[in-house]
mmCIF file of C-alpha atoms in Angstrom:
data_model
loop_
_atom_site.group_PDB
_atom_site.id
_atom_site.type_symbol
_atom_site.label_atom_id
_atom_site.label_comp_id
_atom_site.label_asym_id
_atom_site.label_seq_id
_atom_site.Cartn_x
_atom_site.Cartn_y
_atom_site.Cartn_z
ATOM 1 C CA UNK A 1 -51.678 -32.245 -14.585
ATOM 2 C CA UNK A 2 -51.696 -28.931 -15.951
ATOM 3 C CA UNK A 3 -51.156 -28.550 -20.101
ATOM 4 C CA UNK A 4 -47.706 -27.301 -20.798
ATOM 5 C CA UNK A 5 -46.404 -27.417 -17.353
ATOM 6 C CA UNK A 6 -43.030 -30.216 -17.069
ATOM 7 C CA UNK A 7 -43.079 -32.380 -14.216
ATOM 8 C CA UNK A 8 -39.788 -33.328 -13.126
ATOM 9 C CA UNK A 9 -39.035 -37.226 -13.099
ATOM 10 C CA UNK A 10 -36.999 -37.168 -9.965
ATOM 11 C CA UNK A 11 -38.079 -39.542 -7.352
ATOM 12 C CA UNK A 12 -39.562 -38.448 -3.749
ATOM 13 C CA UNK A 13 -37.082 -38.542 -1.078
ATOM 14 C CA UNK A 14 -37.496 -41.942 0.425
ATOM 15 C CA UNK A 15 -37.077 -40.578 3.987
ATOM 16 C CA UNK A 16 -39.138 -37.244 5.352
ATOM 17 C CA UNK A 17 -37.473 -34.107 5.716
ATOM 18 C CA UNK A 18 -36.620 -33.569 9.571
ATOM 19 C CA UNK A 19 -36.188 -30.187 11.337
ATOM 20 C CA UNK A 20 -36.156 -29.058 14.651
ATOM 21 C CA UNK A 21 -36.303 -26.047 16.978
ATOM 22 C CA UNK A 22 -34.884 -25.262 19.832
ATOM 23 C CA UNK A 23 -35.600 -23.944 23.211
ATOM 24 C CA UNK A 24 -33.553 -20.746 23.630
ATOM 25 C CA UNK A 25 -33.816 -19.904 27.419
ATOM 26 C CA UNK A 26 -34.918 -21.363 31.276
ATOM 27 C CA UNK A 27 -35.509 -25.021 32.269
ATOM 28 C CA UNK A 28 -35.326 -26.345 29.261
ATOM 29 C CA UNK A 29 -32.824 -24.147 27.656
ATOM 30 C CA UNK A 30 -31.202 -25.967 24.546
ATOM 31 C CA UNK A 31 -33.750 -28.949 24.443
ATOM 32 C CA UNK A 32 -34.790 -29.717 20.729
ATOM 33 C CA UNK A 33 -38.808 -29.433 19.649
ATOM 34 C CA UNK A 34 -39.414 -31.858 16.205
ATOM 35 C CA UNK A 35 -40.955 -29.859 13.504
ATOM 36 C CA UNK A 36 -43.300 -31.947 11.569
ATOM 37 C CA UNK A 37 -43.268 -31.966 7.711
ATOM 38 C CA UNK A 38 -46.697 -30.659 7.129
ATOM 39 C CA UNK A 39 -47.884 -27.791 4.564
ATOM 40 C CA UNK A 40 -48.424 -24.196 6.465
ATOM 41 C CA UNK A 41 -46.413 -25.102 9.572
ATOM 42 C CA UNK A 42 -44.170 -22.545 10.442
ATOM 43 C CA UNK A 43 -42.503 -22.867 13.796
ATOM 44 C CA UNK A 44 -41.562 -18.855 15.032
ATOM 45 C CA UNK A 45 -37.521 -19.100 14.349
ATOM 46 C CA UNK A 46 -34.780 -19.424 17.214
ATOM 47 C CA UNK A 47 -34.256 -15.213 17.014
ATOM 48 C CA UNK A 48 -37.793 -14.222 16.582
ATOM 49 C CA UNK A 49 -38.109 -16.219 19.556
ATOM 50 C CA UNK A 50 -35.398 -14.639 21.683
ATOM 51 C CA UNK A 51 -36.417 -11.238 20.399
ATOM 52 C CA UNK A 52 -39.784 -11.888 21.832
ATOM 53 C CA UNK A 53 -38.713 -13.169 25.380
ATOM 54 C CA UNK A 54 -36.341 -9.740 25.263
ATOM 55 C CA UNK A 55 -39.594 -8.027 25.068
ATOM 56 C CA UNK A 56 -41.655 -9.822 27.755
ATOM 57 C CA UNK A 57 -38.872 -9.894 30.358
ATOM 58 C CA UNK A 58 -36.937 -13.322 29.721
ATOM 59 C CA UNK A 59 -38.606 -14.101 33.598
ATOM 60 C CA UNK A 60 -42.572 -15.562 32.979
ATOM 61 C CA UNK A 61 -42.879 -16.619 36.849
ATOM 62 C CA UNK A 62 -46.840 -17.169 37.233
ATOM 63 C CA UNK A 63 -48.057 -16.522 33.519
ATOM 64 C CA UNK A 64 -51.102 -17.983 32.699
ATOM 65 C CA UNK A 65 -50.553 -18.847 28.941
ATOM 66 C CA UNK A 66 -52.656 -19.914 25.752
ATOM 67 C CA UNK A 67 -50.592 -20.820 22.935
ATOM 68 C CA UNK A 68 -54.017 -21.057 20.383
ATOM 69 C CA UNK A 69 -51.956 -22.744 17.553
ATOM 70 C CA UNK A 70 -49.319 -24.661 18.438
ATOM 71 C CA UNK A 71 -47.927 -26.423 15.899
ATOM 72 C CA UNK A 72 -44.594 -27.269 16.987
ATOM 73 C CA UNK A 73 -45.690 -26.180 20.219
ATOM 74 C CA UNK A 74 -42.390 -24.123 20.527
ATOM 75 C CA UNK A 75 -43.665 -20.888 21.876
ATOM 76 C CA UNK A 76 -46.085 -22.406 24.565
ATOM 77 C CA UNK A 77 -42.752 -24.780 25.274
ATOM 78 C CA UNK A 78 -40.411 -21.568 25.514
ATOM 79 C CA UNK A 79 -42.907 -20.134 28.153
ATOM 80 C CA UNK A 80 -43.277 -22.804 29.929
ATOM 81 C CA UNK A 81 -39.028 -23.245 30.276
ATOM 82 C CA UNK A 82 -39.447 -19.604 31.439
ATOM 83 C CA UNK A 83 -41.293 -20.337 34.175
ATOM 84 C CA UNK A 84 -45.314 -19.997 33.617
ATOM 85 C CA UNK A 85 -47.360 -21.209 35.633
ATOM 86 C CA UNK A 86 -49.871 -22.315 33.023
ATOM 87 C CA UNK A 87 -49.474 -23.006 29.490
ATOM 88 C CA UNK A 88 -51.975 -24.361 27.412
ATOM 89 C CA UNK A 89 -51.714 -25.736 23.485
ATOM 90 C CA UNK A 90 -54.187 -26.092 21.397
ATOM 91 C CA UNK A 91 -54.085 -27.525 17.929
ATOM 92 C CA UNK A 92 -56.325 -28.961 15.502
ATOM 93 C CA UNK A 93 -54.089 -31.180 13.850
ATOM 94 C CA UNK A 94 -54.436 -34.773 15.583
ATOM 95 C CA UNK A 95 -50.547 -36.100 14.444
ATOM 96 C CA UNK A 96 -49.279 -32.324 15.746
ATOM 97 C CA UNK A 97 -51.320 -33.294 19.543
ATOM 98 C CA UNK A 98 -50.000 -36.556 19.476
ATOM 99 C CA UNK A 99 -46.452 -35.173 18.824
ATOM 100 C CA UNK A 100 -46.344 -32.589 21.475
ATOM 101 C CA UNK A 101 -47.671 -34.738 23.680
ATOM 102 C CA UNK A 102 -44.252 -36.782 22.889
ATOM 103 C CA UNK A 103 -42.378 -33.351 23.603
ATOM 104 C CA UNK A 104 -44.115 -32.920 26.712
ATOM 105 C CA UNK A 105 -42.923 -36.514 28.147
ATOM 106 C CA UNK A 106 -39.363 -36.514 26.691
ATOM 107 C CA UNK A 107 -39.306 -32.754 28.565
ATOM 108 C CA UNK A 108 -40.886 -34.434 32.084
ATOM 109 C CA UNK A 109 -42.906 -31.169 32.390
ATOM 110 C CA UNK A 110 -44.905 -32.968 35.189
ATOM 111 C CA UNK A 111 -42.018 -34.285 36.971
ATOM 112 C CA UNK A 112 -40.670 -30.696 37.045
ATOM 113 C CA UNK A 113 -43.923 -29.044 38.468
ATOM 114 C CA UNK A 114 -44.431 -27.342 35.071
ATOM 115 C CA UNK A 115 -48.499 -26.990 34.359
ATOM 116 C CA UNK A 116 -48.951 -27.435 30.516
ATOM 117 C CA UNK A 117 -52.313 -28.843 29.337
ATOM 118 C CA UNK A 118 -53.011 -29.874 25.434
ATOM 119 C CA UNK A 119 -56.245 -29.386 23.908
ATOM 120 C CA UNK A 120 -56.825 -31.331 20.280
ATOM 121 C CA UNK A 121 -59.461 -28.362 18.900
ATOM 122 C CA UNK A 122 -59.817 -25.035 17.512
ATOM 123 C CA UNK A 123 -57.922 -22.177 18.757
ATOM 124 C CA UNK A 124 -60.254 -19.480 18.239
ATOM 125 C CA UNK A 125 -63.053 -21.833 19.956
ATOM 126 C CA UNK A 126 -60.979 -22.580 23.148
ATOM 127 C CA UNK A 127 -60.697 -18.875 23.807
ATOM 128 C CA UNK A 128 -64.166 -18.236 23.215
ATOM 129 C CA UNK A 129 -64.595 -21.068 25.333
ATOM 130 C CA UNK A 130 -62.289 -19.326 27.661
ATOM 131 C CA UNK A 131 -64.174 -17.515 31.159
ATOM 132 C CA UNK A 132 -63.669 -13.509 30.088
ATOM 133 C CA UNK A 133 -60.919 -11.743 31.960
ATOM 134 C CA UNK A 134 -61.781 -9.679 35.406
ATOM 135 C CA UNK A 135 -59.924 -6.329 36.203
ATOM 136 C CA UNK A 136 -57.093 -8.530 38.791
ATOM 137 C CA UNK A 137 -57.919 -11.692 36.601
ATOM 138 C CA UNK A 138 -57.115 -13.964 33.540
ATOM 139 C CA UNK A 139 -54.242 -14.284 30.784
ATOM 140 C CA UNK A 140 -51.185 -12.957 30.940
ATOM 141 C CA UNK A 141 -50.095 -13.721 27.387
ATOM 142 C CA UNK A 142 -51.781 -15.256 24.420
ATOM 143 C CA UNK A 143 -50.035 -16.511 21.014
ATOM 144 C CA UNK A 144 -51.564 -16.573 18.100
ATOM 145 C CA UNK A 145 -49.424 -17.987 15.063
ATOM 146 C CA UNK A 146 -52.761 -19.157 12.866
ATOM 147 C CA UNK A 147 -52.170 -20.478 9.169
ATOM 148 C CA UNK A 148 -51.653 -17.382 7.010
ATOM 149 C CA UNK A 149 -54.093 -18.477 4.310
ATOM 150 C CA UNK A 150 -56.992 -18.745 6.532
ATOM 151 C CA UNK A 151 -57.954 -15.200 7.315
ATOM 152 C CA UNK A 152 -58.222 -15.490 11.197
ATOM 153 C CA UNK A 153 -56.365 -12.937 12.132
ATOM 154 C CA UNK A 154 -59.686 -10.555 13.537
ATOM 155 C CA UNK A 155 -61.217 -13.051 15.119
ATOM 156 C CA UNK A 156 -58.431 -14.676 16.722
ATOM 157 C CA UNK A 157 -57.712 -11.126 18.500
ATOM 158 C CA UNK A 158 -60.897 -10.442 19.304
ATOM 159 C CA UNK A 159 -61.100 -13.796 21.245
ATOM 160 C CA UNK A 160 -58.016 -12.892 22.535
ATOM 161 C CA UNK A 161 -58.275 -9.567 23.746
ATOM 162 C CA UNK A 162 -61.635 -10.866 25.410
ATOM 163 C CA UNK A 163 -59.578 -13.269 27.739
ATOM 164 C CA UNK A 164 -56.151 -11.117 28.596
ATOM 165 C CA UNK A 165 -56.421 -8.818 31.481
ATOM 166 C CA UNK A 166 -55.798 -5.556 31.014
ATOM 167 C CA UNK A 167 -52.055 -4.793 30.379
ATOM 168 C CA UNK A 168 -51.564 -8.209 29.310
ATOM 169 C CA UNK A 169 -50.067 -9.636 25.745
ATOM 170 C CA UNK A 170 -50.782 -10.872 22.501
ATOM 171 C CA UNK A 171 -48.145 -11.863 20.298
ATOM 172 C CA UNK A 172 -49.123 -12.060 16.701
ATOM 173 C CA UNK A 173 -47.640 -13.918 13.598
ATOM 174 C CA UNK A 174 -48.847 -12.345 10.458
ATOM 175 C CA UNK A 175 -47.916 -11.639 6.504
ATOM 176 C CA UNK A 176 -48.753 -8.093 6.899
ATOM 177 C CA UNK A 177 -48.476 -5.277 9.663
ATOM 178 C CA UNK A 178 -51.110 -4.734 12.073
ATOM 179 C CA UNK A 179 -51.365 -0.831 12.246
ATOM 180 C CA UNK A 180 -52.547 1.171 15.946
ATOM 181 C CA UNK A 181 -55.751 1.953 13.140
ATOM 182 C CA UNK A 182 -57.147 -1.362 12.804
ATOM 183 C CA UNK A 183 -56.281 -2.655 16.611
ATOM 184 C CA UNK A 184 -57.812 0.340 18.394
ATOM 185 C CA UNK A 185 -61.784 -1.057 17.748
ATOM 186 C CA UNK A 186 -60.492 -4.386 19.270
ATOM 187 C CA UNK A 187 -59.096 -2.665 22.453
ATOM 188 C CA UNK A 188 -55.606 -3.289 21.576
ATOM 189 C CA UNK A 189 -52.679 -1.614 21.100
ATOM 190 C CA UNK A 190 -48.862 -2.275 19.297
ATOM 191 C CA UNK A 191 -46.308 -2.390 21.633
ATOM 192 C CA UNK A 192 -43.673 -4.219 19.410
ATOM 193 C CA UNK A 193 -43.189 -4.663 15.924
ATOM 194 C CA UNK A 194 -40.783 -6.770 14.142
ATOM 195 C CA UNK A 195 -40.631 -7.941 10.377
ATOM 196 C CA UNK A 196 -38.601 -11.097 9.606
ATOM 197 C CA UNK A 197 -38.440 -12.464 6.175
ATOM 198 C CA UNK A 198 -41.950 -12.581 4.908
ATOM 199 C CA UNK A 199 -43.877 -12.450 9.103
ATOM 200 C CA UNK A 200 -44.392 -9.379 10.722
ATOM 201 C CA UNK A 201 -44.232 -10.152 14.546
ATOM 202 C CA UNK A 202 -46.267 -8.309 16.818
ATOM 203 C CA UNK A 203 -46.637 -7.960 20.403
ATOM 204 C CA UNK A 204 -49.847 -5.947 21.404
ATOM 205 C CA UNK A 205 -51.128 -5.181 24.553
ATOM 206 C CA UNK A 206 -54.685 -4.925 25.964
ATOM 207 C CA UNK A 207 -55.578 -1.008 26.808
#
């Protein structure tokens, strides 16, 4: 304990603090995503969400999708409502996999057709990992919503812009703006820019 520094004397909460997200549009439209109580885990709010669906098109029929930290897992979830034909989470965190892995069976993805495969890893790794994208082939859209204290931002869009096709998406979570200046060397480009409270959310495409 720090000199001169109070503590206060009031005792935990006996019971964790729940939240939840939901899904905003498609299959699943309304359905309710869990948000685990766990330092640094910011699930994208309901209208940062719907903002970025506005941008893509609401309609993801045939997206192949890499949500690279999932956390809650509610943007690869929202995608996957939407109608992509792939979605794959990834997340470190071995409680967060276990958890979305409920989500996933309380949804019945697999009953309904709906592709979505969780990885327990690193999400800069699993798109390195990831076969490079052809002229006619490889992600449509890849998320990137990595803890803001860890500096990952450039690497996690250069292993991103390595496995979009061209034209494709990134959206990025960050506490600052990403300018046209410091995407250009990656081979991206800002097509979207929105600040909300304390993120800037960015969707980029690949030139």
């Amino acid at each position: 304990m720090r000199q001169g520094k109070q503590v206060s004397a009031r005792a935990p909460s006996a019971t964790p603090r729940k939240h939840a997200v939901r899904i905003i549009g498609g299959l699943w439209k309304r359905s309710k995503l869990p948000v685990a109580d766990k330092p640094g885990l910011r699930p994208t709010p309901d209208r940062v969400r719907e903002t970025l669906f506005n941008w893509l098109g609401q309609d993801l029929t045939g997206w192949r999708c890499v949500d690279a930290f999932a956390g809650s897992g509610a943007l690869g979830f929202e995608a996957a409502s939407r109608g992509a034909k792939e979605v794959t989470l990834v997340e470190q965190d071995a409680a967060l996999v276990a958890q979305l892995q409920k989500i996933k069976d309380h949804l019945k993805a697999d009953a309904a057709g709906v592709q979505i495969t969780l990885r327990r890893g690193d999400g800069i790794a699993a798109l390195a990992g990831w076969p490079a994208a052809q002229p006619q082939d490889g992600l449509d859209l890849v998320f990137l919503d990595p803890p803001f204290d860890a500096q990952l931002f450039e690497p996690a869009l250069k292993a991103a812009a390595r496995v979009v096709k061209p034209g494709a998406c990134i959206y990025l979570e960050a506490p600052s703006e990403w300018t046209a200046e410091q995407l250009a060397p990656l081979g991206l480009a800002p097509h979207r820019h929105l600040k909300a409270g304390a993120v800037h959310a960015h969707l980029l495409r690949r030139e």
